[in-house]
Coordinates of C-alpha atoms in Angstrom, one line a residue:
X1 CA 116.5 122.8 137.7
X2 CA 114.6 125.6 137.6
X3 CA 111.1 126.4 135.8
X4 CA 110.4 129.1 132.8
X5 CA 107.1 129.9 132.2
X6 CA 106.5 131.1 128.8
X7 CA 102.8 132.0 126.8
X8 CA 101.8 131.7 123.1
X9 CA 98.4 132.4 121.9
X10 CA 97.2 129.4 120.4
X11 CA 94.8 128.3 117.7
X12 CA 95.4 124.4 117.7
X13 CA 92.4 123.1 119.2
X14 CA 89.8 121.6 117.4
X15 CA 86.7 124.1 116.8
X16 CA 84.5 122.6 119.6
X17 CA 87.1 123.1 121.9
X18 CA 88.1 126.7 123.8
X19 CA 91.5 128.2 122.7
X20 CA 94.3 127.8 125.3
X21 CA 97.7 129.2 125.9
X22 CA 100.6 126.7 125.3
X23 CA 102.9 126.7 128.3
X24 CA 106.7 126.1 127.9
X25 CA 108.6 124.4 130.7
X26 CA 112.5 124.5 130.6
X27 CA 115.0 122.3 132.3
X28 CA 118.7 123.0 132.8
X29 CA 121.3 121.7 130.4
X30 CA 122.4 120.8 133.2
X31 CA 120.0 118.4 134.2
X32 CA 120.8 116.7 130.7
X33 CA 124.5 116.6 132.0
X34 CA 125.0 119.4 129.1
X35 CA 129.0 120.6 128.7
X36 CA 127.1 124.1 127.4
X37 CA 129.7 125.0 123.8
X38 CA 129.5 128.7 122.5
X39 CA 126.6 129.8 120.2
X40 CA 125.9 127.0 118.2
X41 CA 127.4 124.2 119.6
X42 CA 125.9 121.2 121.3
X43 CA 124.2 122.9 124.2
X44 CA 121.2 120.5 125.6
X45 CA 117.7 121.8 126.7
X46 CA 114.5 120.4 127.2
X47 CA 111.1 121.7 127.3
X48 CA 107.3 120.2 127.5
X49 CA 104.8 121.9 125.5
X50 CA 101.2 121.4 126.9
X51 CA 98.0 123.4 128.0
X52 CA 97.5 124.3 131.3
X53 CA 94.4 124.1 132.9
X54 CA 93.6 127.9 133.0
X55 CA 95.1 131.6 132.2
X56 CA 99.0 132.2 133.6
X57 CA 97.6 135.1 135.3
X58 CA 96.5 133.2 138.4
X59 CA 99.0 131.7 140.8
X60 CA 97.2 129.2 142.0
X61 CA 96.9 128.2 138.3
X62 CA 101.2 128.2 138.0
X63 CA 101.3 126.5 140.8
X64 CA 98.6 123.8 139.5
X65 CA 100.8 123.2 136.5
X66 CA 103.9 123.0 138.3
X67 CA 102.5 120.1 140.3
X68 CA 101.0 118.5 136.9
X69 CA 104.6 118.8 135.5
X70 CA 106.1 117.0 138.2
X71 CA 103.4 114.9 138.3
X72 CA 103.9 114.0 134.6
X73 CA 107.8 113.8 135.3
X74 CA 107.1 110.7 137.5
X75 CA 105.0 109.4 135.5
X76 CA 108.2 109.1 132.9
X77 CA 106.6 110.7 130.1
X78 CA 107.8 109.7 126.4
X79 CA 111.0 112.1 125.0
X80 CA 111.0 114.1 121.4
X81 CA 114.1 114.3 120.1
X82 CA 115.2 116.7 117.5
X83 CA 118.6 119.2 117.1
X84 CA 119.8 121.8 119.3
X85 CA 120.5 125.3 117.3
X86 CA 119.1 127.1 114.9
X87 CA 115.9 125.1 114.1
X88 CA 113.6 125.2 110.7
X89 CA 110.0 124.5 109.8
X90 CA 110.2 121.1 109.1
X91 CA 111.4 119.8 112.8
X92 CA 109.2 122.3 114.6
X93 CA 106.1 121.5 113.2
X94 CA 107.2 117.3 113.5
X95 CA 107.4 118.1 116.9
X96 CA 104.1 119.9 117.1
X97 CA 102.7 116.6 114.8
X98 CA 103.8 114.3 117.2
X99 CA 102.5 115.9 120.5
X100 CA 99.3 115.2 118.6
X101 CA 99.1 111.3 118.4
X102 CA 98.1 109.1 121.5
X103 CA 101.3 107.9 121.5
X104 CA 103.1 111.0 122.4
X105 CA 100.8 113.3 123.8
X106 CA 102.4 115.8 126.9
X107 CA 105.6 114.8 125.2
X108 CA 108.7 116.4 126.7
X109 CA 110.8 117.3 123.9
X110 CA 114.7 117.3 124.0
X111 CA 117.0 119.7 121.7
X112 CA 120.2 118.0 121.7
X113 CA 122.7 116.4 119.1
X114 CA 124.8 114.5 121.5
X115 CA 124.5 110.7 120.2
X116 CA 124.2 109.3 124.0
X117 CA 121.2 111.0 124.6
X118 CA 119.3 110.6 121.7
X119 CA 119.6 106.7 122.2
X120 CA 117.7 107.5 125.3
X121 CA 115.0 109.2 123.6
X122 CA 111.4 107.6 122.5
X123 CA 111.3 109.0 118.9
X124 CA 114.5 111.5 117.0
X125 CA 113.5 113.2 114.0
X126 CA 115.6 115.6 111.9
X127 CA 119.1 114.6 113.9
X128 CA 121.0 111.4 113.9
X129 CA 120.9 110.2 110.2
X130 CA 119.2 107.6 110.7
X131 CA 115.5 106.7 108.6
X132 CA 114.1 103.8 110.6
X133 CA 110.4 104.2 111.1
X134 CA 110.2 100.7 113.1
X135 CA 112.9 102.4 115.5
X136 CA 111.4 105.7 115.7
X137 CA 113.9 107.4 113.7
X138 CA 113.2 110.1 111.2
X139 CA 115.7 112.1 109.9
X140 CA 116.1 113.1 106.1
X141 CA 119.8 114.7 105.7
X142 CA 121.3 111.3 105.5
X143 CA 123.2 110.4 101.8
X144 CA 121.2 108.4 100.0
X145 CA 117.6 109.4 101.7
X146 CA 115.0 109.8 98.7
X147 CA 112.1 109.0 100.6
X148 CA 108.8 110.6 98.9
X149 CA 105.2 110.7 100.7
X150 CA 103.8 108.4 97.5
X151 CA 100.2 108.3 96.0
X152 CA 101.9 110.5 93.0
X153 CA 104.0 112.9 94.9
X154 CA 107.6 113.3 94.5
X155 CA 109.3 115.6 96.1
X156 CA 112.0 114.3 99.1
X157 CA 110.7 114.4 102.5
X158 CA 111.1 116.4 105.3
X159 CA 111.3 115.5 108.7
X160 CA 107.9 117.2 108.6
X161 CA 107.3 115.2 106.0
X162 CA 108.4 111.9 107.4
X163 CA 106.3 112.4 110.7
X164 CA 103.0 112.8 108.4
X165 CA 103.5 110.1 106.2
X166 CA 103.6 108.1 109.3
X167 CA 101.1 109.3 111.7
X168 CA 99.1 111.8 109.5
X169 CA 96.0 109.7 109.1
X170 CA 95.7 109.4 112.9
X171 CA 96.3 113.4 113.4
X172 CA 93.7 114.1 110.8
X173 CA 91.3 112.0 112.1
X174 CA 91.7 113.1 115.9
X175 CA 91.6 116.8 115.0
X176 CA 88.2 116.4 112.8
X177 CA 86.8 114.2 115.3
X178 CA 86.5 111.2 113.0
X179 CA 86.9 107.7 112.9
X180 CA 90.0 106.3 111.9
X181 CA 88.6 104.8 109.2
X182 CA 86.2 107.0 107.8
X183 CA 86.9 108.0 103.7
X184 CA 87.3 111.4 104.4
X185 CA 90.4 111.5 106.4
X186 CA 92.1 109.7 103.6
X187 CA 90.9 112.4 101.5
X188 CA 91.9 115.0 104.1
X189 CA 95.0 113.7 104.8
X190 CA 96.3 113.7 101.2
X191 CA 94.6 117.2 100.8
X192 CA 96.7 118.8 103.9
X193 CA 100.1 116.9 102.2
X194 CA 99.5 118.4 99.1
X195 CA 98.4 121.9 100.2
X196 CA 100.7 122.3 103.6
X197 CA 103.1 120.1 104.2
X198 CA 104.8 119.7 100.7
X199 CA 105.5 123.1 100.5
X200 CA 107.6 122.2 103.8
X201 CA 109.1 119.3 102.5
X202 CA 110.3 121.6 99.4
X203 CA 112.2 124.4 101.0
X204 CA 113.7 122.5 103.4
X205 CA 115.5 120.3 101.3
X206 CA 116.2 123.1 98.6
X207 CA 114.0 121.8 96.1
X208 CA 112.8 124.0 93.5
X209 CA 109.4 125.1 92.4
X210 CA 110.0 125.8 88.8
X211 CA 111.8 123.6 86.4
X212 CA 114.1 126.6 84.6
X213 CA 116.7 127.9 85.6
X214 CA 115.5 131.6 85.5
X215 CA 114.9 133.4 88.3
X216 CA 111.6 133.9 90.3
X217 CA 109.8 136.9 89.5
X218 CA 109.0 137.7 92.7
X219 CA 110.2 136.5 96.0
X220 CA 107.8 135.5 99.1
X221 CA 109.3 136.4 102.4
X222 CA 105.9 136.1 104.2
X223 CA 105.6 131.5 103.8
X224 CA 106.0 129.9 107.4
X225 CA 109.2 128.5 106.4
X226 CA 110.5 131.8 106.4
X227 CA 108.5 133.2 109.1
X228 CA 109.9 130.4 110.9
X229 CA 113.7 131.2 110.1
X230 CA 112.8 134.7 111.7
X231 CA 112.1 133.4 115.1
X232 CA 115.8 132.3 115.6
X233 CA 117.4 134.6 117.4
X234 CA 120.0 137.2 115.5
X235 CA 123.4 136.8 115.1
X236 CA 123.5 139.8 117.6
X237 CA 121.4 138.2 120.2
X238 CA 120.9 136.9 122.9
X239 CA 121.6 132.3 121.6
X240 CA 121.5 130.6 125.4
X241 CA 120.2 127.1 125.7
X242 CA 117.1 128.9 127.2
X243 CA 116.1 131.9 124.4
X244 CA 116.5 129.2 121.9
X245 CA 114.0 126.7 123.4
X246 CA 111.9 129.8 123.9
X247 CA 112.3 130.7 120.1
X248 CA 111.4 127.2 119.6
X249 CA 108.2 126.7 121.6
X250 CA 107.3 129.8 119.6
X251 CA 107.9 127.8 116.5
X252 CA 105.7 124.9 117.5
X253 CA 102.8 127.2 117.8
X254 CA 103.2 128.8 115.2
X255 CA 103.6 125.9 113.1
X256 CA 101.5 123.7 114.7
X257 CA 98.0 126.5 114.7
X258 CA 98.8 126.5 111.2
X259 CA 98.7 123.1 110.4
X260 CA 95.6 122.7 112.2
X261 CA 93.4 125.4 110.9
X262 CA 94.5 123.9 107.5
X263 CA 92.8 120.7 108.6
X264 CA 89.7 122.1 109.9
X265 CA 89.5 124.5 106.7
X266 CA 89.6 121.4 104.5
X267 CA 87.5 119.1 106.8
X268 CA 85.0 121.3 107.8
X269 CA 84.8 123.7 104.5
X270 CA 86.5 122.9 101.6
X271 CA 85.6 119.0 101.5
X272 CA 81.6 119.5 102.0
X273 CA 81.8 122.3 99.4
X274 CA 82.4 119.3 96.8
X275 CA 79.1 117.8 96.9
X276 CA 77.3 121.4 95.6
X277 CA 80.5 121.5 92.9
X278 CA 79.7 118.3 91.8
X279 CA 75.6 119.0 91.2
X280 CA 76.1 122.1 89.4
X281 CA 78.7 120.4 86.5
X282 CA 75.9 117.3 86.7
X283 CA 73.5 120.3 85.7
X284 CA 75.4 122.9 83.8
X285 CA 73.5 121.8 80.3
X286 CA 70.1 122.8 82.2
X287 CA 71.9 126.2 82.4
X288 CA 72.9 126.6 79.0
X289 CA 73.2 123.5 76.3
X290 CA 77.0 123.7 75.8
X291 CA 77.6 122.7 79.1
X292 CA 80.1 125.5 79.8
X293 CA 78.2 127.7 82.4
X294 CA 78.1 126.8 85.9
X295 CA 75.9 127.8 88.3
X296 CA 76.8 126.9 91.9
X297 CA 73.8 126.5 94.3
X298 CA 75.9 128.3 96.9
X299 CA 79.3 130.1 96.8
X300 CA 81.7 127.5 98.5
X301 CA 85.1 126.5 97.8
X302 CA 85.2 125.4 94.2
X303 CA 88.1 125.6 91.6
X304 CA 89.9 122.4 92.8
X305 CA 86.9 120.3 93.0
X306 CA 86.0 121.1 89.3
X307 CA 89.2 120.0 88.1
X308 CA 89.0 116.9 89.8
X309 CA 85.3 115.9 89.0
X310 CA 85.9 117.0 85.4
X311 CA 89.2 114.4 85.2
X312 CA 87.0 111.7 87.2
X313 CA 83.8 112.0 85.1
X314 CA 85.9 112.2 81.8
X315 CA 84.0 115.7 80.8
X316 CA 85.1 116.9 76.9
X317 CA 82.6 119.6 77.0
X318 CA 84.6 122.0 79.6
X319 CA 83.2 124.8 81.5
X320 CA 84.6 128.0 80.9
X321 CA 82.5 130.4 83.1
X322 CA 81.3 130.0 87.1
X323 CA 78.1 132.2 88.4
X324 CA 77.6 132.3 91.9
X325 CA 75.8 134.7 94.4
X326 CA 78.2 137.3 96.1
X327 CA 77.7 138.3 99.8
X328 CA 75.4 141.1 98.4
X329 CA 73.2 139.3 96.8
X330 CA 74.2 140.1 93.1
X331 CA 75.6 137.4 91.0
X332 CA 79.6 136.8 90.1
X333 CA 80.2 135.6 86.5
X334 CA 84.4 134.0 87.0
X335 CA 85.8 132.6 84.0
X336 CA 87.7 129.1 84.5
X337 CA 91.4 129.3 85.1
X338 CA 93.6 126.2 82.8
X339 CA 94.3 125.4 86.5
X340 CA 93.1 125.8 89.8
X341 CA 95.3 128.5 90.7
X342 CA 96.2 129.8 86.7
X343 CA 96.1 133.7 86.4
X344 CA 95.6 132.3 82.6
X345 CA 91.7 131.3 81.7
X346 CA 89.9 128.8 79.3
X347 CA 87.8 132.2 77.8
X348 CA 88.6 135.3 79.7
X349 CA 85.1 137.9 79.7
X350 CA 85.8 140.0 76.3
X351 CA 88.2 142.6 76.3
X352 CA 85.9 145.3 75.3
X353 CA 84.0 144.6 78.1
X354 CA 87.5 144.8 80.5
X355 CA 87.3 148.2 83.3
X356 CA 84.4 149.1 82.2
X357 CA 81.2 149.5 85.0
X358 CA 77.7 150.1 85.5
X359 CA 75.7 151.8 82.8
X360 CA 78.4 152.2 80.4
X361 CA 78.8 148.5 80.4
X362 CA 75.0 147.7 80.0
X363 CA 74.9 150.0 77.2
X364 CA 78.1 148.0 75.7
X365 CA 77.0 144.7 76.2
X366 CA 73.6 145.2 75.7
X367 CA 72.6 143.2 78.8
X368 CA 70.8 145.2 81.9
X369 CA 71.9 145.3 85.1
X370 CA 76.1 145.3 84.9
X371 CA 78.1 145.9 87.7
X372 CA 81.6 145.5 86.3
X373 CA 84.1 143.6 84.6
X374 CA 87.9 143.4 86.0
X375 CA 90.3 145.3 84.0
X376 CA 92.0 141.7 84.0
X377 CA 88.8 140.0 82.5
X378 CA 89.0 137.2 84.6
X379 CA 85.6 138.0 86.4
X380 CA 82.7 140.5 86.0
X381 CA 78.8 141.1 88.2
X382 CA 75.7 141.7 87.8
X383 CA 72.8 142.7 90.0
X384 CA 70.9 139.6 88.8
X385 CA 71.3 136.0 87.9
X386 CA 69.5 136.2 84.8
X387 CA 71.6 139.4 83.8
X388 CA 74.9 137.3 84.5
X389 CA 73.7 134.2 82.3
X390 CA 73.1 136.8 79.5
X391 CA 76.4 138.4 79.9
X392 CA 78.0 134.7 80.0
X393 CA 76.2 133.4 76.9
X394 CA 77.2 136.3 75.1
X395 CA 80.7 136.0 76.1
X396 CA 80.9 132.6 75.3
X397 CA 81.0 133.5 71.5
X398 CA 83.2 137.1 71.9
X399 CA 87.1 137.8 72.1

């Protein structure tokens, strides 16, 4: 069989580790005793996704990894099996998932639907219609699959889905560097089903976001589901055994860089932003008595945290204005969506006070020091923290 070297820039390290470039290596179908059909039929590959030990530009380096591959071969590394064809998402970043546990690190993984082979194979996701995690089976197109994630969630998994219901506690934990058992990977790993993989989940098994039946006011071509879709090849191109497994690699980086800087963005970030959240609703009547201005410590990561300190802590009294310092040192007043992502607030900043800036506002609202107020009234500066408690005390009792 013969070797095919292909490089994708790669994010998917953990952030005290250097980046690497992923390195694709291709067997002939072939060597899978393939009987190669046309376009989409059953044509076998293989491939092993891994990081070399330096750049591609060096020889020597190629001809290191070529010995580690054979190397590895005799070793009888563990097999990743998913379909053959046009691939989606969900199975590229499973695969991606996988190559991240103990057990199936320097996984090769093998593109095939042909039912012989897959028996062969360590662990099958997305192909063989079979849900048996004691087997190491994970598929999801089956009749009768309704398998959810749980702890309140309910739509039907993917096999993206599947694989982090079943080893996402251990990926979370490895990328962060944490014990197994500390609290926060629980809390991490619900975080990254909610925010990531759901969305996955969703669009591959058609399920819709909204409830009615109209139609979307917008549509978003730019999610990684459909960035993913793109990296098929055309109907017009070039859809060998070997440009699809290329295609595919490409999928698991993409995918995969993805899913990890969502991890580190919620271990490293968002999560420690929810201690300063939770000291300024502790201390919001010191700020004003109603108890409905904030004022962070900090800027940090905060909306979602405040609705889920509020629910915890049972709080009646609820805020309806944020301040924070901005990057320039003047203060943000940002009134409280009805949700964490609502374009709808609990008091939007008064509409008299809505695209107007500067001195024509301080003259309006009396207070000194304005910088503006968004035409949308959903959040207004000043150069001061005391002027941007004024302006939110006064706003508190305007329209």
């Amino acid at each position: 069989a013969r070797l095919m070297l292909a490089a994708a820039v790669s994010r998917l390290v953990t952030h005290r580790q250097p980046f690497f470039p992923l390195v694709v290596r291709q067997a002939s179908a072939a060597a899978l005793r393939a009987q190669p059909q046309h376009h989409q039929g059953a044509t076998r590959h293989r491939f092993l996704l891994r990081p070399p030990s330096a750049s591609l530009d060096s020889t020597s380096n190629q001809a290191a990894t070529a010995r580690s591959y054979m190397s590895t071969k005799r070793m009888a590394p563990t097999k990743i099996g998913t379909h053959d064809g046009s691939f989606h998402c969900d199975e590229a970043l499973g695969c991606f998932l996988l190559q991240h546990t103990a057990a199936y690190e320097n996984s090769e993984v093998v593109r095939t639907r042909d039912s012989e082979v897959l028996k062969g194979l360590d662990i099958v996701i997305d192909v063989g219609a079979t849900y048996e995690p004691a087997n190491n089976r994970f598929d999801h197109h089956q009749r009768g699959f309704d398998e959810v994630f749980g702890h309140g969630f309910v739509t039907k998994l993917s096999s993206a889905g599947l694989v982090y219901k079943h080893f996402g506690r251990e990926i979370v934990a490895r990328v962060l560097e944490l014990p197994a058992e500390d609290p926060r990977v629980e809390r991490i790993y619900l975080k990254v089903y909610k925010s990531f993989i759901e969305a996955v989940d969703g669009i591959d098994n058609g399920v819709n976001m909204w409830e009615s039946d109209k139609p979307a006011r917008y549509v978003d071509g730019t999610g990684l589901s459909s960035r993913v879709g793109k990296l098929n090849p055309a109907w017009n191109e070039d859809f060998s055994a070997d440009k699809q497994g290329e295609q595919f690699a490409k999928a698991m980086a993409m995918t995969g860089a993805e899913f990890m800087d969502a991890v580190k963005y919620y271990g490293i970030s968002w999560l420690p932003a929810r201690q300063y959240v939770e000291q300024a609703l502790d201390s919001a009547k010191d700020v004003h008595p109603s108890g409905e201005i904030l004022k962070l410590p900090c800027y940090c990561p905060w909306k979602e945290h405040l609705f889920e300190l509020e629910a915890e802590k049972g709080v009646t009294d609820l805020a309806k204005y944020c301040l924070y310092e901005d990057s320039n040192g003047s203060w943000r007043i940002q009134a409280i969506g009805l949700t964490p992502t609502s374009f709808d607030n609990r008091k939007a900043l008064p509409a008299a006070w809505r695209g107007i800036r500067d001195a024509a506002l301080d003259e309006l609202s009396g207070v000194p020091g304005c910088v503006f107020v968004h035409a949308a009234g959903f959040i207004g500066g000043n150069k001061t923290y005391e002027g941007a408690l004024a302006m939110a005390t006064k706003a508190l009792d305007m329209d």
